[in-house]
Coordinates of C-alpha atoms and ligand atoms in Angstrom, one line a residue:
X1 CA 282.7 186.4 79.2
X2 CA 283.7 187.3 75.6
X3 CA 283.3 190.7 74.0
X4 CA 279.7 189.8 73.1
X5 CA 278.7 190.1 76.7
X6 CA 281.0 192.9 77.7
X7 CA 278.3 195.3 79.0
X8 CA 276.6 192.6 81.1
X9 CA 279.9 191.5 82.5
X10 CA 280.9 195.0 83.6
X11 CA 277.4 195.6 85.1
X12 CA 277.7 192.3 87.0
X13 CA 281.1 193.3 88.3
X14 CA 279.7 196.6 89.6
X15 CA 276.5 195.0 91.0
X16 CA 278.5 192.5 93.2
X17 CA 279.8 195.5 95.1
X18 CA 276.4 196.7 96.2
X19 CA 274.0 193.7 95.8
X20 CA 274.7 190.3 97.4
X21 CA 275.9 188.1 94.5
X22 CA 275.0 190.9 92.2
X23 CA 271.4 189.8 92.0
X24 CA 268.0 190.4 93.7
X25 CA 267.1 186.7 93.6
X26 CA 269.6 183.8 93.8
X27 CA 268.6 181.8 90.7
X28 CA 269.4 184.9 88.5
X29 CA 273.1 184.5 89.3
X30 CA 273.4 181.5 87.0
X31 CA 275.2 179.4 89.7
X32 CA 273.4 176.3 88.5
X33 CA 274.8 176.6 84.9
X34 CA 277.9 178.6 85.4
X35 CA 278.9 181.8 83.6
X36 CA 277.8 185.3 84.3
X37 CA 274.1 186.5 84.0
X38 CA 273.0 188.6 81.1
X39 CA 271.7 192.1 82.0
X40 CA 268.4 192.5 80.2
X41 CA 267.9 196.0 78.8
X42 CA 264.4 195.6 77.3
X43 CA 261.9 193.0 76.0
X44 CA 259.2 192.8 73.5
X45 CA 256.8 190.0 72.7
X46 CA 258.7 186.7 72.8
X47 CA 262.1 188.3 73.0
X48 CA 264.5 189.9 75.5
X49 CA 267.5 192.1 74.6
X50 CA 270.6 192.3 76.7
X51 CA 272.7 195.3 77.4
X52 CA 275.0 194.4 74.5
X53 CA 272.0 194.7 72.2
X54 CA 271.7 190.9 71.5
X55 CA 268.2 189.5 71.2
X56 CA 267.0 186.1 72.4
X57 CA 263.8 184.1 72.2
X58 CA 262.8 184.1 75.9
X59 CA 261.4 181.0 77.8
X60 CA 262.0 182.5 81.3
X61 CA 259.1 184.9 80.8
X62 CA 260.1 186.5 84.2
X63 CA 259.6 183.1 85.8
X64 CA 256.0 182.7 84.7
X65 CA 254.0 186.0 84.9
X66 CA 254.4 187.0 81.2
X67 CA 251.8 184.6 79.7
X68 CA 250.9 187.4 77.1
X69 CA 254.6 187.9 76.2
X70 CA 256.7 191.0 77.1
X71 CA 255.2 194.5 77.1
X72 CA 251.8 193.5 75.8
X73 CA 249.8 196.4 74.4
X74 CA 246.8 195.6 76.7
X75 CA 249.0 195.9 79.8
X76 CA 250.9 199.0 78.6
X77 CA 247.6 200.8 77.9
X78 CA 246.3 199.8 81.3
X79 CA 249.4 201.2 83.0
X80 CA 249.3 204.4 81.0
X81 CA 245.7 204.9 82.1
X82 CA 246.2 203.9 85.8
X83 CA 249.5 205.6 86.5
X84 CA 248.4 209.2 86.1
X85 CA 245.4 208.6 88.4
X86 CA 247.9 207.8 91.2
X87 CA 250.4 205.1 92.0
X88 CA 249.0 204.1 95.4
X89 CA 246.4 205.2 98.0
X90 CA 246.5 202.8 100.9
X91 CA 242.8 202.6 100.6
X92 CA 240.2 200.3 99.0
X93 CA 239.8 200.8 95.3
X94 CA 237.3 199.6 92.7
X95 CA 240.0 197.9 90.7
X96 CA 241.0 195.5 93.6
X97 CA 237.3 194.7 94.0
X98 CA 237.0 193.9 90.3
X99 CA 240.2 191.7 90.4
X100 CA 238.9 189.8 93.4
X101 CA 235.5 189.3 91.7
X102 CA 237.3 188.2 88.5
X103 CA 239.5 185.6 90.3
X104 CA 236.5 184.3 92.2
X105 CA 234.6 183.8 89.0
X106 CA 237.5 181.9 87.5
X107 CA 238.3 179.7 90.5
X108 CA 235.1 178.4 92.1
X109 CA 237.1 177.4 95.2
X110 CA 237.9 181.0 95.9
X111 CA 234.9 182.6 97.7
X112 CA 237.0 185.4 99.1
X113 CA 240.5 186.7 98.2
X114 CA 243.2 188.8 99.9
X115 CA 245.8 190.5 97.7
X116 CA 249.4 190.6 98.9
X117 CA 252.7 191.4 97.1
X118 CA 254.5 188.1 96.4
X119 CA 253.9 184.4 96.2
X120 CA 255.9 184.0 99.5
X121 CA 253.6 186.4 101.3
X122 CA 250.6 184.4 99.9
X123 CA 251.8 181.0 101.2
X124 CA 253.0 182.4 104.5
X125 CA 249.6 184.0 105.1
X126 CA 247.7 180.9 104.0
X127 CA 249.7 178.8 106.5
X128 CA 249.0 181.2 109.4
X129 CA 245.3 181.3 108.4
X130 CA 245.1 177.5 108.3
X131 CA 246.6 177.3 111.8
X132 CA 244.3 180.0 113.1
X133 CA 241.3 178.4 111.6
X134 CA 242.0 174.8 112.8
X135 CA 243.8 175.6 116.0
X136 CA 246.4 173.0 115.0
X137 CA 250.1 173.6 114.4
X138 CA 251.6 171.2 111.9
X139 CA 251.8 171.7 108.1
X140 CA 252.7 169.0 105.5
X141 CA 254.5 169.9 102.3
X142 CA 256.0 167.8 99.6
X143 CA 259.6 167.0 98.7
X144 CA 260.7 169.1 95.7
X145 CA 257.9 171.6 96.0
X146 CA 258.9 175.3 96.7
X147 CA 256.5 177.8 98.2
X148 CA 258.7 180.9 98.5
X149 CA 261.1 181.6 101.3
X150 CA 258.7 181.1 104.2
X151 CA 260.8 180.1 107.3
X152 CA 258.7 177.1 108.1
X153 CA 258.7 175.8 104.5
X154 CA 262.4 176.1 103.9
X155 CA 262.6 172.6 105.2
X156 CA 264.2 169.4 104.0
X157 CA 263.4 165.8 105.0
X158 CA 265.0 164.7 108.2
X159 CA 266.5 161.2 108.6
X160 CA 263.7 159.8 106.5
X161 CA 261.2 161.5 104.3
X162 CA 258.6 160.7 107.0
X163 CA 260.3 162.3 109.9
X164 CA 259.9 165.9 111.1
X165 CA 261.9 168.1 108.8
X166 CA 265.1 170.1 109.3
X167 CA 265.9 173.6 108.2
X168 CA 267.0 173.9 104.6
X169 CA 268.5 177.4 105.0
X170 CA 270.8 179.0 107.5
X171 CA 268.9 181.4 109.8
X172 CA 265.9 179.1 110.1
X173 CA 265.8 177.7 113.7
X174 CA 264.9 174.0 114.0
X175 CA 261.9 175.1 116.0
X176 CA 260.5 176.8 112.9
X177 CA 260.6 173.7 110.8
X178 CA 259.7 171.4 113.7
X179 CA 256.1 171.7 112.8
X180 CA 256.7 170.9 109.1
X181 CA 256.2 167.4 107.7
X182 CA 257.5 166.3 104.3
X183 CA 256.0 163.6 102.1
X184 CA 257.0 162.4 98.7
X185 CA 255.4 164.2 95.7
X186 CA 253.1 161.7 93.9
X187 CA 253.5 159.3 96.8
X188 CA 249.9 158.7 98.0
X189 CA 250.9 156.1 100.6
X190 CA 253.4 158.4 102.3
X191 CA 250.9 161.2 102.4
X192 CA 248.2 158.9 103.7
X193 CA 250.4 157.6 106.5
X194 CA 251.6 161.1 107.6
X195 CA 248.1 162.7 107.4
X196 CA 246.5 159.9 109.4
X197 CA 249.4 159.8 112.0
X198 CA 249.3 163.6 112.6
X199 CA 245.6 164.2 112.0
X200 CA 245.1 165.6 115.6
X201 CA 247.5 168.5 115.1
X202 CA 247.8 168.9 111.3
X203 CA 246.5 172.3 110.2
X204 CA 247.2 172.1 106.5
X205 CA 248.6 170.2 103.5
X206 CA 250.3 172.5 100.9
X207 CA 251.2 171.3 97.5
X208 CA 252.1 172.6 94.0
X209 CA 249.3 170.8 92.1
X210 CA 251.9 170.7 89.2
X211 CA 255.4 170.6 90.6
X212 CA 257.2 173.4 88.8
X213 CA 260.3 173.8 91.0
X214 CA 262.0 170.6 90.2
X215 CA 261.4 171.2 86.6
X216 CA 257.8 170.4 85.6
X217 CA 256.5 167.2 87.2
X218 CA 252.7 166.6 86.7
X219 CA 250.6 165.0 89.4
X220 CA 250.0 161.3 88.8
X221 CA 246.4 160.4 88.3
X222 CA 244.7 160.1 91.7
X223 CA 247.4 162.0 93.6
X224 CA 245.5 165.3 94.0
X225 CA 242.2 163.5 94.5
X226 CA 243.7 161.4 97.3
X227 CA 245.0 164.6 99.1
X228 CA 241.5 166.1 98.7
X229 CA 239.8 163.0 100.2
X230 CA 242.3 162.6 103.1
X231 CA 242.3 166.3 104.1
X232 CA 238.5 166.4 104.0
X233 CA 238.3 163.3 106.1
X234 CA 240.4 164.8 108.9
X235 CA 239.4 168.4 108.7
X236 CA 242.8 169.5 107.4
X237 CA 243.0 172.6 105.2
X238 CA 244.1 171.7 101.6
X239 CA 246.2 174.5 100.1
X240 CA 247.0 174.6 96.4
X241 CA 250.0 176.7 95.7
X242 CA 249.0 178.0 92.2
X243 CA 251.6 180.8 92.1
X244 CA 252.9 179.2 88.8
X245 CA 249.8 177.2 87.6
X246 CA 247.2 179.9 88.4
X247 CA 245.7 181.1 85.1
X248 CA 248.6 179.3 83.3
X249 CA 247.4 175.7 82.8
X250 CA 243.7 176.5 82.5
X251 CA 241.5 179.6 83.0
X252 CA 240.8 178.4 86.5
X253 CA 244.3 177.0 87.1
X254 CA 245.3 173.5 88.0
X255 CA 242.2 173.1 90.2
X256 CA 240.1 173.4 87.0
X257 CA 242.4 171.3 84.9
X258 CA 242.4 168.4 87.3
X259 CA 239.0 168.9 88.8
X260 CA 240.1 169.1 92.4
X261 CA 239.0 172.1 94.5
X262 CA 241.3 173.0 97.5
X263 CA 240.2 174.9 100.6
X264 CA 242.7 177.7 100.0
X265 CA 244.6 178.7 96.9
X266 CA 247.8 180.8 96.7
X267 CA 248.4 182.9 93.6
X268 CA 251.1 185.2 92.1
X269 CA 252.9 185.8 88.8
X270 CA 250.3 185.9 86.0
X271 CA 247.9 187.6 88.4
X272 CA 250.0 190.8 88.3
X273 CA 251.0 190.7 84.6
X274 CA 254.7 191.0 85.6
X275 CA 254.2 193.5 88.5
X276 CA 254.8 192.5 92.1
X277 CA 251.7 190.6 93.3
X278 CA 250.5 187.6 95.3
X279 CA 247.1 186.6 96.6
X280 CA 245.5 183.9 98.7
X281 CA 241.8 183.0 98.9
X282 CA 239.3 180.2 99.4
X283 CA 236.4 179.1 101.5
X284 CA 234.5 182.0 103.1
X285 CA 234.5 180.3 106.6
X286 CA 238.3 180.1 106.5
X287 CA 238.9 183.5 105.0
X288 CA 236.6 185.1 107.6
X289 CA 239.2 184.3 110.3
X290 CA 241.4 187.0 108.8
X291 CA 241.7 190.5 110.4
X292 CA 239.8 192.7 110.5
X293 CA 236.9 190.2 110.6
X294 CA 238.7 187.4 112.6
X295 CA 241.7 186.9 114.9
X296 CA 244.3 185.9 112.3
X297 CA 246.5 189.0 111.6
X298 CA 247.8 189.8 108.1
X299 CA 248.5 193.1 106.5
X300 CA 250.4 194.9 103.7
X301 CA 251.1 198.5 102.8
X302 CA 251.1 197.9 99.1
X303 CA 248.5 195.2 99.0
X304 CA 246.0 195.9 96.1
X305 CA 248.3 198.6 94.6
X306 CA 246.2 200.2 91.9
X307 CA 249.0 200.1 89.2
X308 CA 249.6 196.4 89.9
X309 CA 245.9 195.7 89.9
X310 CA 245.5 197.5 86.5
X311 CA 248.2 195.2 85.0
X312 CA 246.6 192.1 86.5
X313 CA 243.1 193.0 85.3
X314 CA 244.4 193.7 81.8
X315 CA 246.2 190.4 81.8
X316 CA 243.3 188.3 83.1
X317 CA 240.9 190.0 80.7
X318 CA 243.2 189.4 77.8
X319 CA 243.1 185.7 78.8
X320 CA 239.3 185.7 78.4
X321 CA 239.7 186.0 74.6
X322 CA 238.2 183.0 72.8
X323 CA 240.7 180.2 72.0
X324 CA 243.6 181.6 74.1
X325 CA 244.1 178.4 76.1
X326 CA 243.8 176.2 73.1
X327 CA 246.5 178.4 71.5
X328 CA 248.8 178.1 74.6
X329 CA 248.3 174.4 74.7
X330 CA 249.1 174.1 71.0
X331 CA 252.3 176.2 71.3
X332 CA 253.4 174.1 74.3
X333 CA 252.7 170.9 72.4
X334 CA 254.7 172.0 69.3
X335 CA 257.7 172.8 71.4
X336 CA 257.4 169.5 73.3
X337 CA 257.1 167.5 70.1
X338 CA 260.0 169.4 68.6
X339 CA 262.2 168.6 71.6
X340 CA 261.1 165.0 71.6
X341 CA 262.0 164.7 68.0
X342 CA 265.6 165.6 68.8
X343 CA 265.7 163.3 71.8
X344 CA 264.5 160.4 69.6
X345 CA 267.7 161.0 67.5
X346 CA 269.8 159.6 70.4
X347 CA 269.9 162.3 73.1
X348 CA 269.0 160.7 76.5
X349 CA 266.3 162.7 78.2
X350 CA 262.6 163.4 78.7
X351 CA 260.1 166.2 78.3
X352 CA 257.4 166.9 80.9
X353 CA 254.7 169.4 79.9
X354 CA 251.4 170.8 81.3
X355 CA 249.9 173.3 79.0
X356 CA 252.4 176.1 78.3
X357 CA 254.9 175.1 81.0
X358 CA 257.5 172.4 80.3
X359 CA 260.9 171.1 81.1
X360 CA 263.5 169.3 79.0
X361 CA 265.3 166.9 81.3
X362 CA 268.7 165.3 80.4
X363 CA 269.3 161.7 81.4
X364 CA 266.4 159.6 82.7
X365 CA 263.7 158.9 80.2
X366 CA 260.9 159.3 82.8
X367 CA 260.7 162.0 85.4
X368 CA 257.7 161.2 87.7
X369 CA 259.0 162.4 91.0
X370 CA 261.6 164.9 92.3
X371 CA 264.0 162.1 93.1
X372 CA 264.0 161.2 89.3
X373 CA 264.8 164.9 88.5
X374 CA 267.7 164.8 90.9
X375 CA 269.2 162.0 88.8
X376 CA 269.4 164.2 85.8
X377 CA 272.7 165.1 83.9
X378 CA 273.1 168.7 85.2
X379 CA 276.4 169.1 83.4
X380 CA 274.7 168.4 80.1
X381 CA 271.9 170.8 81.0
X382 CA 274.5 173.5 81.6
X383 CA 276.1 172.8 78.2
X384 CA 272.6 172.9 76.7
X385 CA 271.8 176.2 78.4
X386 CA 274.9 177.9 77.1
X387 CA 274.7 176.2 73.7
X388 CA 271.1 177.5 73.3
X389 CA 272.2 181.0 74.5
X390 CA 274.8 181.1 71.8
X391 CA 272.1 180.3 69.3
X392 CA 269.8 183.1 70.5
X393 CA 267.6 181.1 72.9
X394 CA 267.3 182.3 76.6
X395 CA 266.3 179.5 78.9
X396 CA 265.8 179.3 82.7
X397 CA 269.4 178.9 84.1
X398 CA 268.6 175.7 86.0
X399 CA 267.5 172.1 85.2
X400 CA 265.0 172.5 88.0
X401 CA 262.9 175.3 86.6
X402 CA 260.0 175.4 84.1
X403 CA 260.2 176.8 80.7
X404 CA 257.3 179.0 79.8
X405 CA 255.7 179.6 76.4
X406 CA 253.6 182.8 76.0
X407 CA 251.0 183.9 73.5
X408 CA 253.7 186.0 71.8
X409 CA 255.8 182.9 70.9
X410 CA 255.1 182.2 67.2
X411 CA 255.6 179.1 65.1
X412 CA 258.9 180.6 63.8
X413 CA 260.2 181.1 67.4
X414 CA 259.3 177.5 68.2
X415 CA 260.9 176.2 65.0
X416 CA 264.0 178.2 65.6
X417 CA 264.2 176.9 69.2
X418 CA 263.9 173.2 68.1
X419 CA 266.5 173.8 65.3
X420 CA 268.9 175.3 67.8
X421 CA 268.4 172.3 70.1
X422 CA 269.1 169.9 67.2
X423 CA 272.2 171.8 66.1
X424 CA 273.6 171.9 69.7
X425 CA 272.8 168.3 70.3
X426 CA 274.7 167.2 67.2
X427 CA 277.7 169.4 68.3
X428 CA 277.5 168.1 71.9
X429 CA 277.3 164.5 70.9
X430 CA 280.3 164.8 68.6
X431 CA 282.3 166.1 71.5
X432 CA 281.5 163.2 73.8
Ligands
KE4_1 P1 257.6 184.8 95.0 O1 257.7 185.1 96.5 O2 259.0 184.6 94.4 O3 256.8 185.8 94.3 O4 256.8 183.4 94.9 C1 257.3 182.3 95.6 C2 256.8 181.1 95.0 C3 255.7 180.4 95.6 N1 255.2 179.3 95.0 C4 255.7 178.8 93.9 C5 255.1 177.5 93.3 C6 256.8 179.4 93.2 O5 257.3 178.8 92.1 C7 257.4 180.6 93.8 C8 258.5 181.3 93.1 N2 259.0 180.7 91.9 C9 260.4 181.0 91.6 C10 260.8 180.2 90.4 N3 260.6 178.8 90.5 C11 260.7 182.4 91.4 C12 262.0 182.8 90.8 C13 262.9 183.3 91.9 O6 263.0 182.8 93.0 O7 263.7 184.2 91.6

């Protein structure tokens, strides 16, 4: 890295001595786009600042949680108030009750909620709960959807998409993914066949209602409705993994936006306002199978941590302000239209957007399923990533991630981002 990134480069060199790959989560290493990661020293509103003092308009937003923007006053005030009262008790608190009541009021499918500490913990627990409730063992997931690093869900399609899956990570025994089926995302016929064929021992279907982990891929009309009808018909638990979409694409998440109510919902990210959090919740008859009421065990030392809960309550209450979701929608639309304007000048690609989460894909002009995204021009995305970084725009370091717009992103940020894309596109095209 050049002088401009000297501090980050030195920190990265040191980190690799004591942290695997120098990072605490693989995507942060920038392997998908090359180069060395920036070390972020601080952030404010729509911007992050690296250890070399350079500022960037940020569209990672900590991978989704920071829907209000960085260091919002409401959350900082809540933390300043909660911290001095104690950073943890390992006991029930009024705050966790208020958070559960607030989530239940927003998502009518959630009659009861259990707080945990990550999205992975939420999906892992929802899977075990579904198996305990139904007495069945298999789970169906969708190609391209990611639900955290749960052993049984780190699975890839076997010989054909409709065969039992194979481990997608070292360290996961075949027996752990042997109960996992994989269908095509937005492929109703595939889902129908698999659910009907395995209905006797299928415990749950888990889906990202908007696929956010192949870049943003919205559900085709009828896809979620079909999953709802099929799972209801065979007594299979329908789980919406709303770790990204929860409180992001509508006040009540994707289940509100698309009008499909799952049996269980997994949450994270926005729910904690940037602090470590996860949650799973849903139908009372299913949730009552959880310890200490029922036989399905699940626990967590830091579940419902009072400081995290304070940040989450402040975030969700700020999202109750009138017009907030219209504002998020408008900001997302402006960025999408700006990107499309540049694409129309001769850059091959597409933009998928749902609310304030979007992805600019290079290559195909329509991305309707994960296999379309796999056909993207990843080299061009890498050049785009670095070209935008050089122009002061900090994007997710992978073609297969969502860009997030927050309430802190102003029209000037969006205009500067579009101008940077246009400037890079002209430069990149002249090189080809
Ligand atoms: P965590 O365990 O990382 O809190 O959540 C796992 C998870 C579950 N479900 C969905 C739909 C998710 O997107 C995630 C995690 N998202 C990734 C980014 N796409 C987090 C970034 C990372 O892994 O560092």
